[in-house]
């Protein structure tokens, strides 16, 4: 069910939000809320949504909940946007099972994070990703975020992985513009910014899109930034980037899903609580978030 905005250069469109997983007040999966939130995000200008990623609290949702979420959002959206399902774990066999389940549930693509905690050598990283890519017919976006996983995807490993026909993109949250530049120069991998604060810097070295947390609140502004840059209006893109700095800062004073759900709840949009070991914002933290967002014209 590929979105009409996709192409070999932009396999998942340009703007995607890494969607929170709404829960009810008692912590159960809220599929009605997920369908409503997904529709709101697509209406706001997202080409794709990432489900069951870090911001979707994937470490604390079951395999059954993950599949149900993809099915429900697919049913709500039809082909209005692409759905990228997070399936990465630190167990290759489990990740393969999740990849197959995501394909059956209706996902258009897979987001696969570097195996975490185990800190495998690069050959293990390479084999992990290729095993998952071989398991389905879906395109893969690799997720490179060593601050969480403890293991980067090295440049040479990314170059090798780019040879696989279904490994087409990278969600880059490595924070190493030099390394990312080399991979973009040597491969056809489509780079998506995985760190909102670096959306514009990554765009300047060749990234083609963003997988955003801030997109829950400012999708239209992020799209305007990318459109301005593509049109050669670099100063305008810079100004938009600077105007969004308080949003980026506010959402990441603590774990991003905590602040994002707090903001959505204040706006009356589907979100609900977080699951342990995450904890909801205190009143004092919520006030700081409110001030941060207000500085960028976002009022909660």
PDB file of C-alpha atoms in Angstrom:
ATOM      1  CA  UNK A   1       0.000   0.000   0.000  1.00  0.00           C
ATOM      2  CA  UNK A   2       2.705   2.438  -0.957  1.00  0.00           C
ATOM      3  CA  UNK A   3       1.872   6.086  -0.642  1.00  0.00           C
ATOM      4  CA  UNK A   4       1.814   8.061  -3.873  1.00  0.00           C
ATOM      5  CA  UNK A   5       4.481  10.367  -2.435  1.00  0.00           C
ATOM      6  CA  UNK A   6       7.062   7.577  -2.317  1.00  0.00           C
ATOM      7  CA  UNK A   7       9.831   7.145  -4.869  1.00  0.00           C
ATOM      8  CA  UNK A   8      13.251   5.481  -4.930  1.00  0.00           C
ATOM      9  CA  UNK A   9      14.684   8.787  -3.682  1.00  0.00           C
ATOM     10  CA  UNK A  10      12.028   9.265  -0.973  1.00  0.00           C
ATOM     11  CA  UNK A  11      10.908   5.703  -0.217  1.00  0.00           C
ATOM     12  CA  UNK A  12       8.789   6.760   2.756  1.00  0.00           C
ATOM     13  CA  UNK A  13       7.903  10.261   1.662  1.00  0.00           C
ATOM     14  CA  UNK A  14       9.559  13.196   3.372  1.00  0.00           C
ATOM     15  CA  UNK A  15       7.818  13.855   6.686  1.00  0.00           C
ATOM     16  CA  UNK A  16       6.960  11.074   9.125  1.00  0.00           C
ATOM     17  CA  UNK A  17       5.967  11.280  12.768  1.00  0.00           C
ATOM     18  CA  UNK A  18       7.102   8.589  15.201  1.00  0.00           C
ATOM     19  CA  UNK A  19       3.670   8.196  16.761  1.00  0.00           C
ATOM     20  CA  UNK A  20       2.950   7.636  20.432  1.00  0.00           C
ATOM     21  CA  UNK A  21       0.827   4.621  21.296  1.00  0.00           C
ATOM     22  CA  UNK A  22      -2.320   5.888  23.035  1.00  0.00           C
ATOM     23  CA  UNK A  23      -3.389   4.084  26.196  1.00  0.00           C
ATOM     24  CA  UNK A  24      -6.560   4.314  28.221  1.00  0.00           C
ATOM     25  CA  UNK A  25      -6.501   5.721  31.752  1.00  0.00           C
ATOM     26  CA  UNK A  26      -5.873   2.229  33.126  1.00  0.00           C
ATOM     27  CA  UNK A  27      -2.965   1.599  30.750  1.00  0.00           C
ATOM     28  CA  UNK A  28      -4.694  -0.575  28.147  1.00  0.00           C
ATOM     29  CA  UNK A  29      -4.109  -0.152  24.420  1.00  0.00           C
ATOM     30  CA  UNK A  30      -6.454   2.502  23.000  1.00  0.00           C
ATOM     31  CA  UNK A  31      -7.039   1.498  19.377  1.00  0.00           C
ATOM     32  CA  UNK A  32      -9.798   4.048  18.814  1.00  0.00           C
ATOM     33  CA  UNK A  33      -7.479   6.759  20.074  1.00  0.00           C
ATOM     34  CA  UNK A  34      -4.670   5.493  17.859  1.00  0.00           C
ATOM     35  CA  UNK A  35      -6.887   5.651  14.798  1.00  0.00           C
ATOM     36  CA  UNK A  36      -7.985   9.186  15.633  1.00  0.00           C
ATOM     37  CA  UNK A  37      -4.452  10.405  16.348  1.00  0.00           C
ATOM     38  CA  UNK A  38      -3.104   8.822  13.158  1.00  0.00           C
ATOM     39  CA  UNK A  39      -5.774  10.560  11.088  1.00  0.00           C
ATOM     40  CA  UNK A  40      -4.952  13.897  12.747  1.00  0.00           C
ATOM     41  CA  UNK A  41      -1.254  13.494  11.965  1.00  0.00           C
ATOM     42  CA  UNK A  42      -1.901  12.668   8.320  1.00  0.00           C
ATOM     43  CA  UNK A  43      -4.250  15.639   8.060  1.00  0.00           C
ATOM     44  CA  UNK A  44      -1.390  17.763   9.450  1.00  0.00           C
ATOM     45  CA  UNK A  45       0.841  16.814   6.523  1.00  0.00           C
ATOM     46  CA  UNK A  46       2.625  13.570   7.356  1.00  0.00           C
ATOM     47  CA  UNK A  47       3.491  11.270   4.462  1.00  0.00           C
ATOM     48  CA  UNK A  48       4.132   8.346   6.804  1.00  0.00           C
ATOM     49  CA  UNK A  49       3.774   7.277  10.411  1.00  0.00           C
ATOM     50  CA  UNK A  50       6.137   5.135  12.428  1.00  0.00           C
ATOM     51  CA  UNK A  51       4.245   2.786  14.745  1.00  0.00           C
ATOM     52  CA  UNK A  52       5.751   0.702  17.541  1.00  0.00           C
ATOM     53  CA  UNK A  53       8.960   2.693  17.689  1.00  0.00           C
ATOM     54  CA  UNK A  54      10.668   4.118  20.754  1.00  0.00           C
ATOM     55  CA  UNK A  55       8.126   6.919  20.980  1.00  0.00           C
ATOM     56  CA  UNK A  56       5.444   4.249  20.627  1.00  0.00           C
ATOM     57  CA  UNK A  57       6.757   2.608  23.833  1.00  0.00           C
ATOM     58  CA  UNK A  58       7.657  -0.564  21.960  1.00  0.00           C
ATOM     59  CA  UNK A  59       9.683  -2.004  24.869  1.00  0.00           C
ATOM     60  CA  UNK A  60       6.502  -2.228  26.938  1.00  0.00           C
ATOM     61  CA  UNK A  61       3.908  -3.333  24.375  1.00  0.00           C
ATOM     62  CA  UNK A  62       3.311  -6.981  23.548  1.00  0.00           C
ATOM     63  CA  UNK A  63       3.689  -8.571  20.116  1.00  0.00           C
ATOM     64  CA  UNK A  64      -0.082  -8.900  19.983  1.00  0.00           C
ATOM     65  CA  UNK A  65      -0.585  -5.227  20.805  1.00  0.00           C
ATOM     66  CA  UNK A  66       1.937  -4.210  18.149  1.00  0.00           C
ATOM     67  CA  UNK A  67       0.125  -6.181  15.441  1.00  0.00           C
ATOM     68  CA  UNK A  68      -3.260  -4.891  16.573  1.00  0.00           C
ATOM     69  CA  UNK A  69      -2.017  -1.300  16.415  1.00  0.00           C
ATOM     70  CA  UNK A  70      -0.780  -1.656  12.839  1.00  0.00           C
ATOM     71  CA  UNK A  71      -4.028  -3.326  11.755  1.00  0.00           C
ATOM     72  CA  UNK A  72      -6.178  -0.646  13.378  1.00  0.00           C
ATOM     73  CA  UNK A  73      -4.260   2.299  11.929  1.00  0.00           C
ATOM     74  CA  UNK A  74      -4.161   0.650   8.502  1.00  0.00           C
ATOM     75  CA  UNK A  75      -7.938   0.241   8.634  1.00  0.00           C
ATOM     76  CA  UNK A  76      -8.389   3.886   9.611  1.00  0.00           C
ATOM     77  CA  UNK A  77      -6.039   5.405   7.046  1.00  0.00           C
ATOM     78  CA  UNK A  78      -6.318   3.121   4.039  1.00  0.00           C
ATOM     79  CA  UNK A  79      -3.654   4.267   1.598  1.00  0.00           C
ATOM     80  CA  UNK A  80      -3.534   7.898   2.774  1.00  0.00           C
ATOM     81  CA  UNK A  81      -0.083   7.409   4.302  1.00  0.00           C
ATOM     82  CA  UNK A  82       2.605   4.789   4.610  1.00  0.00           C
ATOM     83  CA  UNK A  83       2.928   2.834   7.838  1.00  0.00           C
ATOM     84  CA  UNK A  84       6.415   1.958   9.019  1.00  0.00           C
ATOM     85  CA  UNK A  85       6.391  -0.646  11.780  1.00  0.00           C
ATOM     86  CA  UNK A  86       9.144  -0.790  14.355  1.00  0.00           C
ATOM     87  CA  UNK A  87      10.260  -4.406  14.651  1.00  0.00           C
ATOM     88  CA  UNK A  88      13.814  -4.153  15.992  1.00  0.00           C
ATOM     89  CA  UNK A  89      14.833  -6.003  19.141  1.00  0.00           C
ATOM     90  CA  UNK A  90      18.137  -7.394  20.411  1.00  0.00           C
ATOM     91  CA  UNK A  91      17.022 -10.902  19.410  1.00  0.00           C
ATOM     92  CA  UNK A  92      17.289 -11.527  15.665  1.00  0.00           C
ATOM     93  CA  UNK A  93      14.791 -14.394  15.638  1.00  0.00           C
ATOM     94  CA  UNK A  94      12.236 -12.335  17.554  1.00  0.00           C
ATOM     95  CA  UNK A  95      12.759  -9.404  15.190  1.00  0.00           C
ATOM     96  CA  UNK A  96      12.164 -11.683  12.192  1.00  0.00           C
ATOM     97  CA  UNK A  97       8.908 -12.869  13.767  1.00  0.00           C
ATOM     98  CA  UNK A  98       7.817  -9.281  14.364  1.00  0.00           C
ATOM     99  CA  UNK A  99       8.719  -8.325  10.795  1.00  0.00           C
ATOM    100  CA  UNK A 100       6.517 -11.090   9.402  1.00  0.00           C
ATOM    101  CA  UNK A 101       3.671 -10.117  11.731  1.00  0.00           C
ATOM    102  CA  UNK A 102       3.961  -6.455  10.716  1.00  0.00           C
ATOM    103  CA  UNK A 103       3.772  -7.357   7.045  1.00  0.00           C
ATOM    104  CA  UNK A 104       0.684  -9.475   7.676  1.00  0.00           C
ATOM    105  CA  UNK A 105      -0.897  -6.633   9.675  1.00  0.00           C
ATOM    106  CA  UNK A 106      -0.536  -4.213   6.758  1.00  0.00           C
ATOM    107  CA  UNK A 107       2.741  -2.330   7.244  1.00  0.00           C
ATOM    108  CA  UNK A 108       4.396  -0.733   4.203  1.00  0.00           C
ATOM    109  CA  UNK A 109       7.898  -0.775   5.643  1.00  0.00           C
ATOM    110  CA  UNK A 110       9.953  -1.731   8.673  1.00  0.00           C
ATOM    111  CA  UNK A 111      12.050   0.336  11.092  1.00  0.00           C
ATOM    112  CA  UNK A 112      14.834  -1.804  12.543  1.00  0.00           C
ATOM    113  CA  UNK A 113      17.069  -0.506  15.302  1.00  0.00           C
ATOM    114  CA  UNK A 114      20.604  -1.710  15.965  1.00  0.00           C
ATOM    115  CA  UNK A 115      20.552  -4.633  18.421  1.00  0.00           C
ATOM    116  CA  UNK A 116      20.864  -3.066  21.852  1.00  0.00           C
ATOM    117  CA  UNK A 117      22.428  -4.112  25.152  1.00  0.00           C
ATOM    118  CA  UNK A 118      24.346  -7.037  23.614  1.00  0.00           C
ATOM    119  CA  UNK A 119      26.708  -4.606  21.827  1.00  0.00           C
ATOM    120  CA  UNK A 120      27.397  -7.044  18.969  1.00  0.00           C
ATOM    121  CA  UNK A 121      30.399  -6.677  16.657  1.00  0.00           C
ATOM    122  CA  UNK A 122      29.735  -5.128  13.272  1.00  0.00           C
ATOM    123  CA  UNK A 123      29.483  -8.531  11.567  1.00  0.00           C
ATOM    124  CA  UNK A 124      26.670  -9.378  13.977  1.00  0.00           C
ATOM    125  CA  UNK A 125      24.977  -6.069  13.237  1.00  0.00           C
ATOM    126  CA  UNK A 126      25.247  -6.764   9.517  1.00  0.00           C
ATOM    127  CA  UNK A 127      23.833 -10.291   9.784  1.00  0.00           C
ATOM    128  CA  UNK A 128      21.018  -9.121  12.080  1.00  0.00           C
ATOM    129  CA  UNK A 129      19.794  -6.534   9.585  1.00  0.00           C
ATOM    130  CA  UNK A 130      20.131  -8.778   6.544  1.00  0.00           C
ATOM    131  CA  UNK A 131      18.256 -11.616   8.267  1.00  0.00           C
ATOM    132  CA  UNK A 132      15.320  -9.286   8.865  1.00  0.00           C
ATOM    133  CA  UNK A 133      15.515  -7.862   5.342  1.00  0.00           C
ATOM    134  CA  UNK A 134      15.431 -11.407   3.939  1.00  0.00           C
ATOM    135  CA  UNK A 135      12.372 -12.357   6.018  1.00  0.00           C
ATOM    136  CA  UNK A 136       9.740 -10.244   4.214  1.00  0.00           C
ATOM    137  CA  UNK A 137       9.201  -8.333   1.001  1.00  0.00           C
ATOM    138  CA  UNK A 138       9.036  -4.982   2.810  1.00  0.00           C
ATOM    139  CA  UNK A 139      11.610  -2.182   2.539  1.00  0.00           C
ATOM    140  CA  UNK A 140      13.722  -1.473   5.614  1.00  0.00           C
ATOM    141  CA  UNK A 141      14.752   1.721   7.323  1.00  0.00           C
ATOM    142  CA  UNK A 142      17.758   1.153   9.557  1.00  0.00           C
ATOM    143  CA  UNK A 143      17.725   3.054  12.852  1.00  0.00           C
ATOM    144  CA  UNK A 144      21.170   4.224  13.942  1.00  0.00           C
ATOM    145  CA  UNK A 145      21.015   5.605  17.489  1.00  0.00           C
ATOM    146  CA  UNK A 146      24.074   4.521  19.479  1.00  0.00           C
ATOM    147  CA  UNK A 147      23.181   6.662  22.502  1.00  0.00           C
ATOM    148  CA  UNK A 148      20.351   4.174  23.143  1.00  0.00           C
ATOM    149  CA  UNK A 149      21.750   0.952  21.724  1.00  0.00           C
ATOM    150  CA  UNK A 150      25.369   1.149  22.808  1.00  0.00           C
ATOM    151  CA  UNK A 151      26.478   0.167  19.296  1.00  0.00           C
ATOM    152  CA  UNK A 152      26.664   2.376  16.201  1.00  0.00           C
ATOM    153  CA  UNK A 153      26.269   1.120  12.661  1.00  0.00           C
ATOM    154  CA  UNK A 154      29.718   1.799  11.299  1.00  0.00           C
ATOM    155  CA  UNK A 155      30.165   3.499   7.935  1.00  0.00           C
ATOM    156  CA  UNK A 156      31.553   0.378   6.254  1.00  0.00           C
ATOM    157  CA  UNK A 157      28.675  -1.697   7.624  1.00  0.00           C
ATOM    158  CA  UNK A 158      26.140   0.773   6.241  1.00  0.00           C
ATOM    159  CA  UNK A 159      27.860   0.658   2.862  1.00  0.00           C
ATOM    160  CA  UNK A 160      27.603  -3.155   2.864  1.00  0.00           C
ATOM    161  CA  UNK A 161      23.977  -3.079   3.980  1.00  0.00           C
ATOM    162  CA  UNK A 162      23.093  -0.654   1.186  1.00  0.00           C
ATOM    163  CA  UNK A 163      23.788  -3.453  -1.285  1.00  0.00           C
ATOM    164  CA  UNK A 164      20.665  -5.296  -0.076  1.00  0.00           C
ATOM    165  CA  UNK A 165      17.728  -4.504  -2.348  1.00  0.00           C
ATOM    166  CA  UNK A 166      15.283  -4.035   0.532  1.00  0.00           C
ATOM    167  CA  UNK A 167      17.494  -1.914   2.795  1.00  0.00           C
ATOM    168  CA  UNK A 168      16.649   1.507   1.428  1.00  0.00           C
ATOM    169  CA  UNK A 169      16.818   4.111   4.188  1.00  0.00           C
ATOM    170  CA  UNK A 170      18.413   5.204   7.463  1.00  0.00           C
ATOM    171  CA  UNK A 171      16.833   6.986  10.389  1.00  0.00           C
ATOM    172  CA  UNK A 172      19.913   8.840  11.559  1.00  0.00           C
ATOM    173  CA  UNK A 173      20.196   9.760  15.227  1.00  0.00           C
ATOM    174  CA  UNK A 174      23.940   9.171  15.483  1.00  0.00           C
ATOM    175  CA  UNK A 175      24.801  12.860  15.711  1.00  0.00           C
ATOM    176  CA  UNK A 176      27.891  12.405  13.526  1.00  0.00           C
ATOM    177  CA  UNK A 177      27.439  14.584  10.442  1.00  0.00           C
ATOM    178  CA  UNK A 178      30.814  13.555   9.063  1.00  0.00           C
ATOM    179  CA  UNK A 179      30.035   9.834   9.169  1.00  0.00           C
ATOM    180  CA  UNK A 180      26.585  10.412   7.705  1.00  0.00           C
ATOM    181  CA  UNK A 181      28.076  12.509   4.913  1.00  0.00           C
ATOM    182  CA  UNK A 182      30.391   9.665   3.928  1.00  0.00           C
ATOM    183  CA  UNK A 183      27.559   7.126   3.805  1.00  0.00           C
ATOM    184  CA  UNK A 184      25.396   9.430   1.702  1.00  0.00           C
ATOM    185  CA  UNK A 185      28.334  10.020  -0.648  1.00  0.00           C
ATOM    186  CA  UNK A 186      28.975   6.304  -1.107  1.00  0.00           C
ATOM    187  CA  UNK A 187      25.452   4.818  -1.210  1.00  0.00           C
ATOM    188  CA  UNK A 188      21.918   5.491  -2.402  1.00  0.00           C
ATOM    189  CA  UNK A 189      20.457   5.109   1.080  1.00  0.00           C
ATOM    190  CA  UNK A 190      17.745   7.674   1.774  1.00  0.00           C
ATOM    191  CA  UNK A 191      18.626   9.509   4.976  1.00  0.00           C
ATOM    192  CA  UNK A 192      15.908  10.650   7.381  1.00  0.00           C
ATOM    193  CA  UNK A 193      16.756  12.817  10.353  1.00  0.00           C
ATOM    194  CA  UNK A 194      15.990  10.996  13.573  1.00  0.00           C
ATOM    195  CA  UNK A 195      16.887  13.940  15.794  1.00  0.00           C
ATOM    196  CA  UNK A 196      14.615  16.971  15.431  1.00  0.00           C
ATOM    197  CA  UNK A 197      17.342  19.369  16.508  1.00  0.00           C
ATOM    198  CA  UNK A 198      19.422  18.193  13.539  1.00  0.00           C
ATOM    199  CA  UNK A 199      16.694  18.275  10.882  1.00  0.00           C
ATOM    200  CA  UNK A 200      18.205  21.229   9.052  1.00  0.00           C
ATOM    201  CA  UNK A 201      21.886  20.261   9.463  1.00  0.00           C
ATOM    202  CA  UNK A 202      21.166  16.771   8.118  1.00  0.00           C
ATOM    203  CA  UNK A 203      19.129  18.225   5.282  1.00  0.00           C
ATOM    204  CA  UNK A 204      22.091  20.393   4.349  1.00  0.00           C
ATOM    205  CA  UNK A 205      24.351  17.364   3.827  1.00  0.00           C
ATOM    206  CA  UNK A 206      21.869  15.312   1.840  1.00  0.00           C
ATOM    207  CA  UNK A 207      19.076  13.963   4.050  1.00  0.00           C
ATOM    208  CA  UNK A 208      15.706  13.832   2.314  1.00  0.00           C
ATOM    209  CA  UNK A 209      13.256  13.701   5.197  1.00  0.00           C
ATOM    210  CA  UNK A 210      12.633  13.419   8.920  1.00  0.00           C
ATOM    211  CA  UNK A 211      11.192  10.902  11.320  1.00  0.00           C
ATOM    212  CA  UNK A 212      10.075  13.341  13.953  1.00  0.00           C
ATOM    213  CA  UNK A 213       8.769  13.359  17.502  1.00  0.00           C
ATOM    214  CA  UNK A 214       7.992  17.077  17.327  1.00  0.00           C
ATOM    215  CA  UNK A 215       5.761  16.273  14.360  1.00  0.00           C
ATOM    216  CA  UNK A 216       3.008  15.510  16.855  1.00  0.00           C
ATOM    217  CA  UNK A 217       2.774  19.263  17.412  1.00  0.00           C
ATOM    218  CA  UNK A 218       4.474  21.037  14.481  1.00  0.00           C
ATOM    219  CA  UNK A 219       4.254  18.800  11.407  1.00  0.00           C
ATOM    220  CA  UNK A 220       3.250  21.721   9.196  1.00  0.00           C
ATOM    221  CA  UNK A 221       6.262  23.762  10.308  1.00  0.00           C
ATOM    222  CA  UNK A 222       8.672  20.909   9.696  1.00  0.00           C
ATOM    223  CA  UNK A 223       7.232  20.389   6.239  1.00  0.00           C
ATOM    224  CA  UNK A 224       7.561  24.124   5.585  1.00  0.00           C
ATOM    225  CA  UNK A 225      11.238  23.926   6.570  1.00  0.00           C
ATOM    226  CA  UNK A 226      11.880  21.091   4.129  1.00  0.00           C
ATOM    227  CA  UNK A 227       9.876  22.794   1.376  1.00  0.00           C
ATOM    228  CA  UNK A 228      11.791  26.040   1.845  1.00  0.00           C
ATOM    229  CA  UNK A 229      15.140  24.294   1.653  1.00  0.00           C
ATOM    230  CA  UNK A 230      14.116  22.354  -1.458  1.00  0.00           C
ATOM    231  CA  UNK A 231      13.069  25.639  -3.079  1.00  0.00           C
ATOM    232  CA  UNK A 232      16.488  27.158  -2.403  1.00  0.00           C
ATOM    233  CA  UNK A 233      15.129  29.417   0.344  1.00  0.00           C
ATOM    234  CA  UNK A 234      17.866  28.512   2.806  1.00  0.00           C
ATOM    235  CA  UNK A 235      17.460  31.587   4.999  1.00  0.00           C
ATOM    236  CA  UNK A 236      13.749  30.850   5.376  1.00  0.00           C
ATOM    237  CA  UNK A 237      14.522  27.248   6.318  1.00  0.00           C
ATOM    238  CA  UNK A 238      17.046  28.498   8.876  1.00  0.00           C
ATOM    239  CA  UNK A 239      14.491  30.883  10.371  1.00  0.00           C
ATOM    240  CA  UNK A 240      11.910  28.103  10.706  1.00  0.00           C
ATOM    241  CA  UNK A 241      14.542  25.880  12.301  1.00  0.00           C
ATOM    242  CA  UNK A 242      15.362  28.558  14.851  1.00  0.00           C
ATOM    243  CA  UNK A 243      11.692  29.202  15.595  1.00  0.00           C
ATOM    244  CA  UNK A 244      11.264  25.518  16.478  1.00  0.00           C
ATOM    245  CA  UNK A 245      14.221  25.285  18.840  1.00  0.00           C
ATOM    246  CA  UNK A 246      12.055  25.769  21.974  1.00  0.00           C
ATOM    247  CA  UNK A 247       9.831  22.872  20.855  1.00  0.00           C
ATOM    248  CA  UNK A 248      12.801  20.588  20.320  1.00  0.00           C
ATOM    249  CA  UNK A 249      14.326  21.584  23.640  1.00  0.00           C
ATOM    250  CA  UNK A 250      11.080  21.247  25.560  1.00  0.00           C
ATOM    251  CA  UNK A 251      10.175  17.828  24.226  1.00  0.00           C
ATOM    252  CA  UNK A 252      13.561  16.374  25.090  1.00  0.00           C
ATOM    253  CA  UNK A 253      14.190  17.710  28.582  1.00  0.00           C
ATOM    254  CA  UNK A 254      13.226  14.154  29.543  1.00  0.00           C
ATOM    255  CA  UNK A 255      12.225  11.096  27.524  1.00  0.00           C
ATOM    256  CA  UNK A 256      10.356  12.368  24.466  1.00  0.00           C
ATOM    257  CA  UNK A 257       7.288  10.163  24.736  1.00  0.00           C
ATOM    258  CA  UNK A 258       6.644  11.457  28.274  1.00  0.00           C
ATOM    259  CA  UNK A 259       6.581  15.097  27.201  1.00  0.00           C
ATOM    260  CA  UNK A 260       4.754  14.399  23.948  1.00  0.00           C
ATOM    261  CA  UNK A 261       1.961  12.521  25.676  1.00  0.00           C
ATOM    262  CA  UNK A 262       1.691  15.301  28.258  1.00  0.00           C
ATOM    263  CA  UNK A 263       1.299  17.906  25.506  1.00  0.00           C
ATOM    264  CA  UNK A 264      -1.236  15.819  23.588  1.00  0.00           C
ATOM    265  CA  UNK A 265      -3.266  15.206  26.743  1.00  0.00           C
ATOM    266  CA  UNK A 266      -3.340  18.954  27.435  1.00  0.00           C
ATOM    267  CA  UNK A 267      -4.600  19.510  23.882  1.00  0.00           C
ATOM    268  CA  UNK A 268      -7.352  16.927  24.313  1.00  0.00           C
ATOM    269  CA  UNK A 269      -5.854  14.585  21.740  1.00  0.00           C
ATOM    270  CA  UNK A 270      -5.453  10.814  22.185  1.00  0.00           C
ATOM    271  CA  UNK A 271      -2.436   9.859  24.252  1.00  0.00           C
ATOM    272  CA  UNK A 272      -3.128   8.750  27.818  1.00  0.00           C
ATOM    273  CA  UNK A 273      -0.469   7.771  30.352  1.00  0.00           C
ATOM    274  CA  UNK A 274       2.922   6.172  29.781  1.00  0.00           C
ATOM    275  CA  UNK A 275       3.754   2.678  30.955  1.00  0.00           C
ATOM    276  CA  UNK A 276       6.374   1.894  33.566  1.00  0.00           C
ATOM    277  CA  UNK A 277       9.322   2.203  33.770  1.00  0.00           C
ATOM    278  CA  UNK A 278       8.445   5.574  32.212  1.00  0.00           C
ATOM    279  CA  UNK A 279       6.514   7.975  34.432  1.00  0.00           C
ATOM    280  CA  UNK A 280       4.268  10.907  33.597  1.00  0.00           C
ATOM    281  CA  UNK A 281       5.425  14.498  34.008  1.00  0.00           C
ATOM    282  CA  UNK A 282       5.134  16.175  37.366  1.00  0.00           C
ATOM    283  CA  UNK A 283       3.166  19.417  37.593  1.00  0.00           C
ATOM    284  CA  UNK A 284       6.434  21.330  37.767  1.00  0.00           C
ATOM    285  CA  UNK A 285       7.812  19.620  34.657  1.00  0.00           C
ATOM    286  CA  UNK A 286       4.551  20.244  32.836  1.00  0.00           C
ATOM    287  CA  UNK A 287       4.822  23.947  33.567  1.00  0.00           C
ATOM    288  CA  UNK A 288       8.364  24.020  32.126  1.00  0.00           C
ATOM    289  CA  UNK A 289       7.078  22.230  29.016  1.00  0.00           C
ATOM    290  CA  UNK A 290       4.217  24.687  28.698  1.00  0.00           C
ATOM    291  CA  UNK A 291       6.657  27.614  28.776  1.00  0.00           C
ATOM    292  CA  UNK A 292       9.015  25.954  26.291  1.00  0.00           C
ATOM    293  CA  UNK A 293       6.261  25.312  23.781  1.00  0.00           C
ATOM    294  CA  UNK A 294       4.704  28.754  24.251  1.00  0.00           C
ATOM    295  CA  UNK A 295       8.040  30.305  23.246  1.00  0.00           C
ATOM    296  CA  UNK A 296       7.486  28.736  19.818  1.00  0.00           C
ATOM    297  CA  UNK A 297       3.805  29.684  19.649  1.00  0.00           C
ATOM    298  CA  UNK A 298       2.519  26.248  20.650  1.00  0.00           C
ATOM    299  CA  UNK A 299       0.040  26.617  23.489  1.00  0.00           C
ATOM    300  CA  UNK A 300      -1.049  23.705  25.632  1.00  0.00           C
TER     301      UNK A 300
END
